[in-house]
Each structure stands twice: as structure tokens, then as C-alpha cells.
Amino acid sequence: MEEWLKITLCVSLFATFRDFRPVDSFYTSFLTSPAVNFTAEQVTKDIYPINSYATTSLVIVMFLVTDYVLYKPIVMLDAFSSIVMFLLVLEPITLFKAKLNMLFLGLTSACELAYMSYAYAKIRDRRLYQKMTGIVRGSNLLGKCLSATFAQIAVSFIHIEYGLLVYISLAGSCVAFFVTFFFPPVNSSIYFHPESPKTTKSKVNYNTFHNKNHKGIEPCFVEKSPKPVRVVLDQLYLELRDAYTNPYLLKFGVWFAFATGVYFQGSSEFRLEGRIHPVMVVHDYIVVSKKLQVLTYNDVLYLDLNERNPVDNKLYNGGVDALAFISGALSSYCIGFLKVDWKSASNFYFFIGSLLSCITLCICYVTTSLNLVYIMYIIFCFVFQSMNVVARSETAKHLKHDSFAFIFGVVFFISLVVSSAITYLFVQGTFIQIPVNVQFLLYGLINLGLAFWFFFQMCLEKCIVK
């Protein structure tokens, strides 16, 4: 088996078990159940916001530390913090432990960028990035699909208690942690542990040495040369400048910042009121913070529609999550193996994708049918995940140097700032509190803005060609 495929399969296995968390789909129900007995107000105002703010602050540390510790320890920390997170909500559960649980959830979310960055760092051939990204992202979504499916069956048909879902989620995190011990170590990194030829004593030129079209140097001819902090900071600045003065990378950065920020927030809206999947953002989530503004609050919309018409608007959150994740996994796998010249096709593809996202979210604003909202959510996830694979792989492929953790960390941080700002200003009502369906209109308009952004890029591209 080829080395790149071994690494991809290993990371994919980790991603699958990392997100096998059945309790995610019923986390709000768990916290408000008689066994725990928190009020809905405590959950939404005292507990959940800690996750969003913790992720936003910790991700800054993570994307800098990841390079220094050579990726693998942060991947292990990701799984370990998830284990601690579930241990904190084993009975008896106090408000303090529930808040601490959100802090570790924030740490897990902040560490999520590490396992994909690890795969980019270990696989030297950039021509494989699109395929690898599709496989790993698809595996991540497959884990979420299996988790949601299991949760829905367990609660609806087997009628198990929510507390047992915590133990099963804990088991998934333990398996993910075990898998990390089989990750081959990364021996060098661009900032703190660069490789330099032993036969050369001249200073390494940052702007040319780590050209990724270069095949790399055999281990026997290199040695690691730790760099002083000031030099590292200069390189971080140069890398950020090089990446975002490149129009091709800039457009993906803009999409990441706003589309992912909306994705984190929106999902929660779908679920918070639905009381079935609060923790679902990102990363993803336990996804609450990571999945969408849409992923974080879609429970809220679900429950709101259910309460208006409980007969016609029955809750099937776990099953819908499963369909959304499996459709996202399929789109990720397919995009990963699709041979397309994204240099010429990406603007059109992202224009259509952003426009479809806008339409699905705006329909959630106008409709009173929960079944239609479920359908729009599935379509939204399918479209978003396909664009996510393209944006990730093309960004990694065209970076001048191996600065994966740093660049992805920066855009992830910006997306979290966007998500947190929406939460602070509009969800918690600091500026103006808007109803949950109006929040989806806001998310749709943001995606419409992105569609115009890529339409402008298309027009600009045609003018340059002429």
C-alpha cells in the first residue's frame, strides 16, 4: 500500500471515531432531562456560550503550537480533551461541571484543524491533496452520520436513557485516542523545526527553500534547525502576506471566514430549539460550536416549528442529521476524486454553491413546514461540504510553504469570530435580538453576498482574459 494511502486511512479512521458521539444529537434533551434537570434558559445562556468563546480564544494558541509540537501531539490532545469532556458529564452533574465540559469542548473544537493539517504535512505530493481531503472529510461526516443514526434508533426504538449515550460517546473518543498512537510522527515543520541540508552552512532562504513543488530531501541528508521566536514571527507575517496577497487563495479565505462562520451558527439554530442537537459547527459540535451558525442553532428552529404544529411537524432530528451527514460524506468523496481544473472552474462552482445555500436558508425563513426545513438542511449540508473540500484542498495545494496549521488556523479563527459576533449581537440580543427564523434570513443574505463575491471574481477573470 502506498504511503500516502496509509496515512489517509489512518487519519480517516481517527476522524470517523472522533465524531462518533451519539449524545450530540440529544445533548440539550440530556441536560434538560429529569436526570440532570437544568432549565432551557441555563443551557442556552449559561452553558452553551462558553463553548463558542472558548473555541475562539483557544484556536489562536492551537494554530501556533501545532507547528511547534509537530502536529501529532495536538491530534492526541484533540481526542484526550474529548474523553475528559464526556467524563465531566457522567453523573452526578453540576452546573460547574457542565460549564467545564463546554470548555473542553472548546479545546476539542480548537484542536480539530490539527488532524487535517497533519495529513497535509505528511503527504508531500500536492497532487494528492484533493483526493485525500475528500476521503478524510467524507470519513469525518460518515462518523457523524453513524452517530446520528445510532442515536435516533437508540432513543426512538430501543428507548435507552440519554445518559447511556454519554458512555457510548466516551467509548468512541477512547478509540480515536487509541488510533493516534499509530500516526507516524512528523519530523519537521516550516517554522520551528525546518529541515536544512547538512552540507550547507548558508542561511536558509524562507522564500525559496520550502517550495512544495520540490519533492523533499531524504532524511539522511537533513537535520532539524530550531529557529528563534523573532525569526518565526517574521515568517508568520511573510506567510500570511504571501497567502492573502494571492487572489486565488484570498477568495477561498473569504469563503472560509463567512460561509464556515454561518455554518457553525446556523446548525445550532436548527437544533437548539429542536432540543435534539445543541452540541452540534464546525467541527464540528459537540458540534455546536463548530457546525454552522446553522449547525449550532437549528435545534431552535426545529423546536419552534414543532411547538407551533406538533401533529404535522414531528421531530426527526437524529434521522435528518444522519441523512445530512451521509449526503455530505458522499459529496466529499465524489469531489475528492473529481478531475477538474479548479483554477478556471472554482469561481462558477462557488457562485452556484453560495446561491443554493442562500436559497435553502431563506426557505427556512419563510416556511412553517418542519419537513421542508429538514430537506433544506440536507441540501445545504450537501452543497457546503462539497465546497469545503475544494476550498481546503486548493488552499493547501497552492500555499507556498508547509504552513497548513497556521493558515487554516487563521481562517478558522476568523470564522469563529464571525460566528461569535452573530451570537453576541443577534442571538443573545446584545445589539438586537431577532427571532430564530429571521436569523436564517441573515445567514441566507451572507451567502448571497458570497455569491456576488464569486460572480465578481468571474467577471474580473473574463476581463483579464480579454
Short mmCIF file of C-alpha atoms in Angstrom, two decimals:
data_model
loop_
_atom_site.label_atom_id
_atom_site.label_comp_id
_atom_site.label_asym_id
_atom_site.label_seq_id
_atom_site.Cartn_x
_atom_site.Cartn_y
_atom_site.Cartn_z
CA MET A 1 0.00 0.00 0.00
CA GLU A 2 1.29 3.44 -0.92
CA GLU A 3 2.49 5.61 1.96
CA TRP A 4 0.01 8.45 1.25
CA LEU A 5 -2.88 5.99 1.32
CA LYS A 6 -1.74 4.52 4.68
CA ILE A 7 -1.65 8.00 6.20
CA THR A 8 -5.01 8.91 4.68
CA LEU A 9 -6.67 5.75 6.01
CA CYS A 10 -5.17 6.25 9.46
CA VAL A 11 -6.38 9.86 9.65
CA SER A 12 -9.77 8.82 8.24
CA LEU A 13 -10.18 6.16 10.94
CA PHE A 14 -9.40 8.77 13.58
CA ALA A 15 -11.87 11.23 12.03
CA THR A 16 -14.64 8.62 11.97
CA PHE A 17 -14.35 7.67 15.66
CA ARG A 18 -13.62 11.24 16.74
CA ASP A 19 -17.09 12.27 15.67
CA PHE A 20 -18.93 9.14 16.72
CA ARG A 21 -20.77 10.94 19.52
CA PRO A 22 -24.41 9.80 19.69
CA VAL A 23 -25.16 12.10 22.63
CA ASP A 24 -24.59 15.13 20.36
CA SER A 25 -27.99 14.67 18.72
CA PHE A 26 -29.78 14.75 22.08
CA TYR A 27 -27.46 16.82 24.23
CA THR A 28 -29.96 19.54 25.06
CA SER A 29 -32.56 16.91 25.87
CA PHE A 30 -30.00 15.22 28.10
CA LEU A 31 -29.17 18.40 30.02
CA THR A 32 -32.83 19.32 30.49
CA SER A 33 -33.95 15.77 31.36
CA PRO A 34 -35.02 14.90 34.95
CA ALA A 35 -31.70 13.10 35.48
CA VAL A 36 -29.77 16.38 35.07
CA ASN A 37 -32.58 18.93 35.48
CA PHE A 38 -31.08 22.11 34.02
CA THR A 39 -33.55 24.63 32.68
CA ALA A 40 -33.59 25.55 28.99
CA GLU A 41 -32.50 29.08 29.95
CA GLN A 42 -29.48 27.75 31.87
CA VAL A 43 -28.46 25.62 28.91
CA THR A 44 -28.75 28.32 26.25
CA LYS A 45 -27.46 31.31 28.26
CA ASP A 46 -25.11 29.90 30.93
CA ILE A 47 -23.66 26.72 29.40
CA TYR A 48 -23.53 26.77 25.59
CA PRO A 49 -21.95 30.23 25.09
CA ILE A 50 -18.81 29.07 26.94
CA ASN A 51 -18.11 26.65 24.09
CA SER A 52 -18.14 29.34 21.43
CA TYR A 53 -15.95 31.77 23.37
CA ALA A 54 -13.52 29.03 24.48
CA THR A 55 -13.07 27.78 20.92
CA THR A 56 -12.47 31.28 19.60
CA SER A 57 -9.77 32.03 22.18
CA LEU A 58 -8.06 28.62 22.20
CA VAL A 59 -7.78 28.27 18.43
CA ILE A 60 -5.25 31.13 18.42
CA VAL A 61 -2.97 29.11 20.68
CA MET A 62 -3.57 25.86 18.81
CA PHE A 63 -2.64 27.01 15.31
CA LEU A 64 0.67 28.38 16.64
CA VAL A 65 1.52 25.47 18.94
CA THR A 66 0.65 22.82 16.33
CA ASP A 67 3.72 23.62 14.24
CA TYR A 68 5.98 23.74 17.30
CA VAL A 69 4.99 20.29 18.63
CA LEU A 70 4.88 18.74 15.13
CA TYR A 71 1.14 18.10 14.74
CA LYS A 72 0.70 14.65 16.30
CA PRO A 73 0.54 15.77 19.99
CA ILE A 74 -2.29 18.19 19.14
CA VAL A 75 -4.21 15.40 17.39
CA MET A 76 -3.80 13.32 20.56
CA LEU A 77 -4.90 16.30 22.68
CA ASP A 78 -8.00 16.58 20.49
CA ALA A 79 -9.10 13.04 21.38
CA PHE A 80 -7.97 13.27 25.02
CA SER A 81 -9.89 16.51 25.67
CA SER A 82 -12.96 14.82 24.21
CA ILE A 83 -12.56 11.98 26.71
CA VAL A 84 -12.32 14.47 29.59
CA MET A 85 -15.33 16.32 28.24
CA PHE A 86 -17.56 13.23 28.46
CA LEU A 87 -16.17 12.20 31.84
CA LEU A 88 -17.33 15.57 33.18
CA VAL A 89 -20.96 14.87 32.32
CA LEU A 90 -21.14 11.48 33.98
CA GLU A 91 -23.48 11.58 36.96
CA PRO A 92 -23.65 13.48 39.22
CA ILE A 93 -23.66 16.59 37.01
CA THR A 94 -23.36 20.09 38.45
CA LEU A 95 -23.59 23.43 36.69
CA PHE A 96 -19.85 23.92 37.21
CA LYS A 97 -19.05 20.56 35.57
CA ALA A 98 -21.40 21.35 32.68
CA LYS A 99 -19.59 24.65 32.08
CA LEU A 100 -16.21 22.95 32.36
CA ASN A 101 -17.47 20.40 29.84
CA MET A 102 -18.06 23.26 27.38
CA LEU A 103 -14.52 24.50 28.00
CA PHE A 104 -13.09 21.12 26.98
CA LEU A 105 -15.49 21.04 24.06
CA GLY A 106 -13.96 24.35 23.01
CA LEU A 107 -10.49 22.81 23.32
CA THR A 108 -11.56 19.84 21.18
CA SER A 109 -13.01 22.17 18.58
CA ALA A 110 -9.85 24.31 18.56
CA CYS A 111 -7.71 21.21 18.01
CA GLU A 112 -9.77 19.97 15.07
CA LEU A 113 -7.64 21.67 12.44
CA ALA A 114 -4.64 19.58 13.57
CA TYR A 115 -5.55 16.20 12.06
CA MET A 116 -6.15 17.58 8.57
CA SER A 117 -3.02 19.72 8.81
CA TYR A 118 -1.13 16.60 9.91
CA ALA A 119 -2.23 14.80 6.74
CA TYR A 120 -1.11 17.70 4.54
CA ALA A 121 2.25 17.83 6.33
CA LYS A 122 2.89 14.08 5.93
CA ILE A 123 1.80 13.77 2.28
CA ARG A 124 4.36 15.61 0.18
CA ASP A 125 2.73 15.28 -3.23
CA ARG A 126 0.24 18.13 -3.54
CA ARG A 127 -1.46 16.47 -6.49
CA LEU A 128 -2.99 14.06 -3.95
CA TYR A 129 -4.45 16.75 -1.68
CA GLN A 130 -7.89 16.91 -3.32
CA LYS A 131 -8.31 13.13 -3.17
CA MET A 132 -7.01 12.91 0.40
CA THR A 133 -9.18 15.82 1.57
CA GLY A 134 -12.28 14.21 0.09
CA ILE A 135 -11.58 10.87 1.77
CA VAL A 136 -10.79 12.34 5.22
CA ARG A 137 -13.67 14.82 5.16
CA GLY A 138 -16.02 12.09 3.98
CA SER A 139 -14.87 9.83 6.81
CA ASN A 140 -15.44 12.62 9.31
CA LEU A 141 -19.01 13.05 8.07
CA LEU A 142 -19.52 9.28 7.96
CA GLY A 143 -18.71 9.17 11.68
CA LYS A 144 -21.31 11.86 12.31
CA CYS A 145 -23.85 10.01 10.17
CA LEU A 146 -23.34 6.73 12.05
CA SER A 147 -23.53 8.65 15.33
CA ALA A 148 -26.81 10.37 14.46
CA THR A 149 -28.33 7.16 13.07
CA PHE A 150 -27.42 5.20 16.17
CA ALA A 151 -28.75 7.97 18.42
CA GLN A 152 -32.11 8.14 16.64
CA ILE A 153 -32.58 4.35 16.69
CA ALA A 154 -31.46 4.06 20.31
CA VAL A 155 -33.81 6.79 21.55
CA SER A 156 -36.82 6.20 19.30
CA PHE A 157 -36.95 2.41 19.17
CA ILE A 158 -34.79 0.99 21.97
CA HIS A 159 -35.78 3.81 24.35
CA ILE A 160 -32.41 3.97 26.10
CA GLU A 161 -31.66 6.80 28.52
CA TYR A 162 -29.67 9.80 27.35
CA GLY A 163 -27.03 9.11 30.00
CA LEU A 164 -26.09 5.86 28.24
CA LEU A 165 -25.38 7.83 25.06
CA VAL A 166 -22.69 9.69 27.02
CA TYR A 167 -20.91 6.39 27.79
CA ILE A 168 -21.11 5.31 24.13
CA SER A 169 -19.75 8.68 23.01
CA LEU A 170 -16.94 8.30 25.55
CA ALA A 171 -16.07 4.92 24.02
CA GLY A 172 -15.82 6.49 20.55
CA SER A 173 -13.42 9.14 21.85
CA CYS A 174 -11.30 6.46 23.54
CA VAL A 175 -10.97 4.55 20.26
CA ALA A 176 -9.98 7.76 18.46
CA PHE A 177 -7.32 8.41 21.09
CA PHE A 178 -6.00 4.84 20.67
CA VAL A 179 -5.76 5.32 16.88
CA THR A 180 -3.50 8.37 17.31
CA PHE A 181 -0.70 6.15 18.66
CA PHE A 182 -0.38 4.65 15.16
CA PHE A 183 0.15 8.04 13.49
CA PRO A 184 3.70 8.25 12.04
CA PRO A 185 5.46 11.27 13.56
CA VAL A 186 6.08 14.46 11.58
CA ASN A 187 9.83 15.08 11.64
CA SER A 188 9.95 18.71 10.60
CA SER A 189 7.83 21.84 10.28
CA ILE A 190 8.27 25.09 8.47
CA TYR A 191 8.52 27.50 11.40
CA PHE A 192 10.09 25.92 14.46
CA HIS A 193 11.72 22.74 13.09
CA PRO A 194 12.65 23.28 9.44
CA GLU A 195 14.86 20.85 7.56
CA SER A 196 18.16 22.20 6.29
CA PRO A 197 20.91 20.50 4.27
CA LYS A 198 23.84 19.28 6.37
CA THR A 199 26.27 20.08 3.60
CA THR A 200 25.25 23.73 3.55
CA LYS A 201 26.07 26.35 6.18
CA SER A 202 24.44 29.27 4.46
CA LYS A 203 21.27 30.77 5.83
CA VAL A 204 18.05 29.12 4.70
CA ASN A 205 16.04 31.31 2.36
CA TYR A 206 12.47 31.18 3.64
CA ASN A 207 11.03 32.33 0.33
CA THR A 208 12.56 29.51 -1.75
CA PHE A 209 13.67 26.62 0.43
CA HIS A 210 10.30 25.06 1.12
CA ASN A 211 8.81 25.18 -2.35
CA LYS A 212 6.27 22.37 -2.20
CA ASN A 213 6.70 21.51 -5.87
CA HIS A 214 10.08 20.31 -4.68
CA LYS A 215 9.97 16.62 -3.83
CA GLY A 216 11.61 16.97 -0.47
CA ILE A 217 15.00 15.83 0.85
CA GLU A 218 15.95 12.40 2.00
CA PRO A 219 16.07 12.10 5.82
CA CYS A 220 19.74 11.10 5.78
CA PHE A 221 20.70 14.47 4.26
CA VAL A 222 18.78 16.76 6.57
CA GLU A 223 18.77 17.95 10.13
CA LYS A 224 16.30 20.00 12.12
CA SER A 225 17.31 23.55 12.89
CA PRO A 226 15.23 25.22 15.60
CA LYS A 227 14.56 28.90 14.96
CA PRO A 228 14.41 31.82 17.39
CA VAL A 229 10.98 33.27 18.15
CA ARG A 230 11.62 36.57 16.35
CA VAL A 231 12.51 34.78 13.13
CA VAL A 232 9.38 32.64 13.48
CA LEU A 233 7.17 35.72 13.92
CA ASP A 234 8.72 37.30 10.82
CA GLN A 235 7.99 34.13 8.88
CA LEU A 236 4.39 34.03 10.13
CA TYR A 237 3.91 37.56 8.84
CA LEU A 238 5.51 36.74 5.47
CA GLU A 239 3.41 33.60 5.11
CA LEU A 240 0.19 35.45 5.85
CA ARG A 241 1.14 38.21 3.42
CA ASP A 242 2.08 35.75 0.67
CA ALA A 243 -1.13 33.77 1.11
CA TYR A 244 -3.58 36.66 1.12
CA THR A 245 -1.96 38.83 -1.50
CA ASN A 246 -2.59 35.86 -3.78
CA PRO A 247 -6.08 36.48 -5.24
CA TYR A 248 -6.69 32.74 -5.74
CA LEU A 249 -6.10 31.98 -2.05
CA LEU A 250 -7.81 35.16 -0.88
CA LYS A 251 -11.17 34.20 -2.38
CA PHE A 252 -11.12 30.86 -0.55
CA GLY A 253 -10.13 32.66 2.64
CA VAL A 254 -13.15 34.96 2.32
CA TRP A 255 -15.42 31.97 1.73
CA PHE A 256 -13.96 30.09 4.72
CA ALA A 257 -14.39 33.06 7.04
CA PHE A 258 -18.04 33.77 6.28
CA ALA A 259 -19.51 30.51 4.97
CA THR A 260 -17.98 28.45 7.77
CA GLY A 261 -18.95 31.07 10.35
CA VAL A 262 -22.54 30.80 9.13
CA TYR A 263 -22.29 27.02 9.05
CA PHE A 264 -21.22 26.98 12.68
CA GLN A 265 -24.02 29.24 13.81
CA GLY A 266 -26.88 28.07 11.69
CA SER A 267 -26.81 24.45 12.55
CA SER A 268 -27.27 25.30 16.10
CA GLU A 269 -30.24 27.33 15.27
CA PHE A 270 -31.77 24.39 13.52
CA ARG A 271 -31.21 22.26 16.59
CA LEU A 272 -31.20 24.24 19.76
CA GLU A 273 -34.90 24.77 19.63
CA GLY A 274 -35.24 21.30 18.39
CA ARG A 275 -33.65 20.34 21.64
CA ILE A 276 -32.09 17.45 19.95
CA HIS A 277 -28.76 18.58 18.76
CA PRO A 278 -27.41 21.50 20.65
CA VAL A 279 -23.91 20.42 20.64
CA MET A 280 -23.74 20.25 17.03
CA VAL A 281 -20.09 23.73 13.88
CA VAL A 282 -17.51 23.14 12.71
CA HIS A 283 -16.15 20.68 13.53
CA ASP A 284 -17.57 20.33 14.08
CA TYR A 285 -20.47 20.13 17.75
CA ILE A 286 -20.06 18.71 20.35
CA VAL A 287 -20.54 20.34 17.16
CA VAL A 288 -22.47 23.12 18.48
CA SER A 289 -19.71 25.48 18.12
CA LYS A 290 -18.48 24.10 15.02
CA LYS A 291 -21.08 23.25 12.73
CA LEU A 292 -22.83 26.24 11.41
CA GLN A 293 -24.43 29.10 12.92
CA VAL A 294 -26.82 26.84 11.14
CA LEU A 295 -25.44 23.80 12.92
CA THR A 296 -25.47 25.36 16.32
CA TYR A 297 -28.97 26.73 16.42
CA ASN A 298 -31.01 24.63 14.03
CA ASP A 299 -32.38 22.78 17.05
CA VAL A 300 -34.02 26.04 18.00
CA LEU A 301 -35.83 26.30 14.70
CA TYR A 302 -36.85 22.64 14.83
CA LEU A 303 -38.44 23.00 18.24
CA ASP A 304 -40.10 26.29 17.36
CA LEU A 305 -41.87 24.74 14.36
CA ASN A 306 -42.70 21.61 16.35
CA GLU A 307 -44.38 23.65 19.09
CA ARG A 308 -46.43 25.57 16.53
CA ASN A 309 -47.79 22.39 14.95
CA PRO A 310 -46.82 19.21 16.85
CA VAL A 311 -49.06 16.99 14.69
CA ASP A 312 -47.61 17.85 11.26
CA ASN A 313 -44.15 18.92 12.43
CA LYS A 314 -42.82 15.84 14.20
CA LEU A 315 -39.18 15.84 15.29
CA TYR A 316 -36.80 13.52 13.44
CA ASN A 317 -33.58 15.37 14.20
CA GLY A 318 -31.31 12.35 14.58
CA GLY A 319 -32.51 10.77 11.34
CA VAL A 320 -32.21 14.05 9.47
CA ASP A 321 -28.71 14.56 10.85
CA ALA A 322 -27.79 11.12 9.53
CA LEU A 323 -29.10 11.94 6.04
CA ALA A 324 -27.37 15.34 6.07
CA PHE A 325 -24.05 13.84 7.09
CA ILE A 326 -24.17 10.91 4.67
CA SER A 327 -25.07 13.26 1.81
CA GLY A 328 -22.16 15.49 2.86
CA ALA A 329 -19.86 12.45 3.02
CA LEU A 330 -20.91 11.35 -0.47
CA SER A 331 -20.36 14.83 -1.90
CA SER A 332 -16.93 14.97 -0.21
CA TYR A 333 -15.86 11.58 -1.58
CA CYS A 334 -17.11 12.43 -5.08
CA ILE A 335 -15.46 15.86 -5.18
CA GLY A 336 -12.22 14.31 -3.92
CA PHE A 337 -11.99 12.04 -6.97
CA LEU A 338 -13.39 14.54 -9.49
CA LYS A 339 -10.82 15.69 -12.04
CA VAL A 340 -11.49 19.38 -12.59
CA ASP A 341 -9.29 22.36 -13.33
CA TRP A 342 -10.40 24.37 -10.29
CA LYS A 343 -8.28 27.32 -11.35
CA SER A 344 -10.81 28.02 -14.08
CA ALA A 345 -13.95 26.39 -12.63
CA SER A 346 -13.85 27.38 -8.93
CA ASN A 347 -15.49 30.81 -9.29
CA PHE A 348 -18.51 29.42 -11.12
CA TYR A 349 -18.79 26.44 -8.77
CA PHE A 350 -18.69 28.60 -5.64
CA PHE A 351 -21.09 31.12 -7.17
CA ILE A 352 -23.69 28.38 -7.77
CA GLY A 353 -22.98 26.75 -4.39
CA SER A 354 -23.33 30.01 -2.45
CA LEU A 355 -26.53 30.86 -4.33
CA LEU A 356 -28.02 27.44 -3.49
CA SER A 357 -27.02 27.89 0.16
CA CYS A 358 -28.75 31.27 0.18
CA ILE A 359 -31.94 29.79 -1.27
CA THR A 360 -32.09 26.88 1.20
CA LEU A 361 -31.55 29.14 4.21
CA CYS A 362 -34.10 31.72 3.03
CA ILE A 363 -36.69 28.98 2.55
CA CYS A 364 -36.14 28.09 6.22
CA TYR A 365 -37.06 31.70 6.99
CA VAL A 366 -40.37 31.70 5.11
CA THR A 367 -41.70 28.17 5.65
CA THR A 368 -43.70 26.80 8.57
CA SER A 369 -43.19 23.18 7.48
CA LEU A 370 -40.59 21.34 9.53
CA ASN A 371 -40.29 18.64 6.85
CA LEU A 372 -39.33 21.29 4.29
CA VAL A 373 -36.77 22.72 6.72
CA TYR A 374 -35.29 19.22 7.09
CA ILE A 375 -34.98 18.92 3.29
CA MET A 376 -33.34 22.35 3.01
CA TYR A 377 -30.89 21.43 5.79
CA ILE A 378 -29.84 18.24 3.94
CA ILE A 379 -29.34 20.14 0.68
CA PHE A 380 -27.42 22.87 2.50
CA CYS A 381 -25.02 20.34 4.06
CA PHE A 382 -24.51 18.56 0.73
CA VAL A 383 -23.58 21.81 -1.02
CA PHE A 384 -21.48 23.19 1.83
CA GLN A 385 -19.37 20.04 2.27
CA SER A 386 -18.55 19.80 -1.44
CA MET A 387 -17.35 23.42 -1.47
CA ASN A 388 -15.46 22.82 1.77
CA VAL A 389 -13.39 20.02 0.21
CA VAL A 390 -12.49 22.14 -2.81
CA ALA A 391 -11.59 25.18 -0.70
CA ARG A 392 -9.43 23.15 1.71
CA SER A 393 -7.58 21.14 -0.93
CA GLU A 394 -6.98 24.09 -3.27
CA THR A 395 -5.73 26.26 -0.41
CA ALA A 396 -3.32 23.54 0.78
CA LYS A 397 -2.20 22.82 -2.78
CA HIS A 398 -1.31 26.42 -3.59
CA LEU A 399 0.33 27.53 -0.35
CA LYS A 400 3.93 28.49 -1.00
CA HIS A 401 5.15 26.67 2.10
CA ASP A 402 4.03 23.99 4.58
CA SER A 403 2.09 26.46 6.71
CA PHE A 404 -1.10 24.39 6.83
CA ALA A 405 -1.88 24.69 10.54
CA PHE A 406 -1.19 28.43 10.59
CA ILE A 407 -3.18 29.42 7.51
CA PHE A 408 -6.13 27.14 8.27
CA GLY A 409 -5.98 28.27 11.88
CA VAL A 410 -6.21 31.93 10.90
CA VAL A 411 -9.28 31.45 8.68
CA PHE A 412 -10.85 29.15 11.29
CA PHE A 413 -10.32 31.84 13.91
CA ILE A 414 -11.92 34.48 11.68
CA SER A 415 -14.91 32.18 11.05
CA LEU A 416 -15.30 31.71 14.80
CA VAL A 417 -15.16 35.47 15.32
CA VAL A 418 -17.93 35.83 12.72
CA SER A 419 -19.97 33.12 14.45
CA SER A 420 -19.38 34.58 17.92
CA ALA A 421 -20.25 38.08 16.72
CA ILE A 422 -23.57 36.85 15.32
CA THR A 423 -24.26 35.03 18.59
CA TYR A 424 -23.35 38.02 20.75
CA LEU A 425 -25.13 40.69 18.70
CA PHE A 426 -28.24 38.91 17.45
CA VAL A 427 -28.77 35.60 19.25
CA GLN A 428 -28.10 36.80 22.80
CA GLY A 429 -29.65 40.16 21.93
CA THR A 430 -26.78 42.47 22.86
CA PHE A 431 -27.45 44.67 19.83
CA ILE A 432 -30.91 43.45 18.78
CA GLN A 433 -32.48 40.06 19.42
CA ILE A 434 -34.07 38.62 16.30
CA PRO A 435 -36.33 35.56 16.05
CA VAL A 436 -34.73 32.29 15.01
CA ASN A 437 -36.35 32.25 11.55
CA VAL A 438 -35.09 35.80 10.89
CA GLN A 439 -31.60 34.60 11.86
CA PHE A 440 -31.79 32.17 8.96
CA LEU A 441 -32.67 35.05 6.65
CA LEU A 442 -29.47 36.75 7.88
CA TYR A 443 -27.44 33.60 7.13
CA GLY A 444 -29.01 33.41 3.67
CA LEU A 445 -28.10 37.03 2.92
CA ILE A 446 -24.49 36.38 3.96
CA ASN A 447 -24.34 33.52 1.47
CA LEU A 448 -25.93 35.78 -1.15
CA GLY A 449 -23.09 38.22 -0.52
CA LEU A 450 -20.61 35.39 -1.12
CA ALA A 451 -22.39 34.51 -4.37
CA PHE A 452 -21.95 38.11 -5.56
CA TRP A 453 -18.30 37.95 -4.47
CA PHE A 454 -17.63 34.92 -6.71
CA PHE A 455 -19.72 36.42 -9.54
CA PHE A 456 -17.49 39.48 -9.36
CA GLN A 457 -14.44 37.18 -9.46
CA MET A 458 -15.81 35.51 -12.60
CA CYS A 459 -16.36 38.84 -14.31
CA LEU A 460 -12.90 40.04 -13.31
CA GLU A 461 -11.36 36.83 -14.63
CA LYS A 462 -13.08 37.23 -18.02
CA CYS A 463 -11.95 40.85 -18.30
CA ILE A 464 -8.33 39.85 -17.62
CA VAL A 465 -8.51 37.08 -20.24
CA LYS A 466 -9.85 39.52 -22.84
#
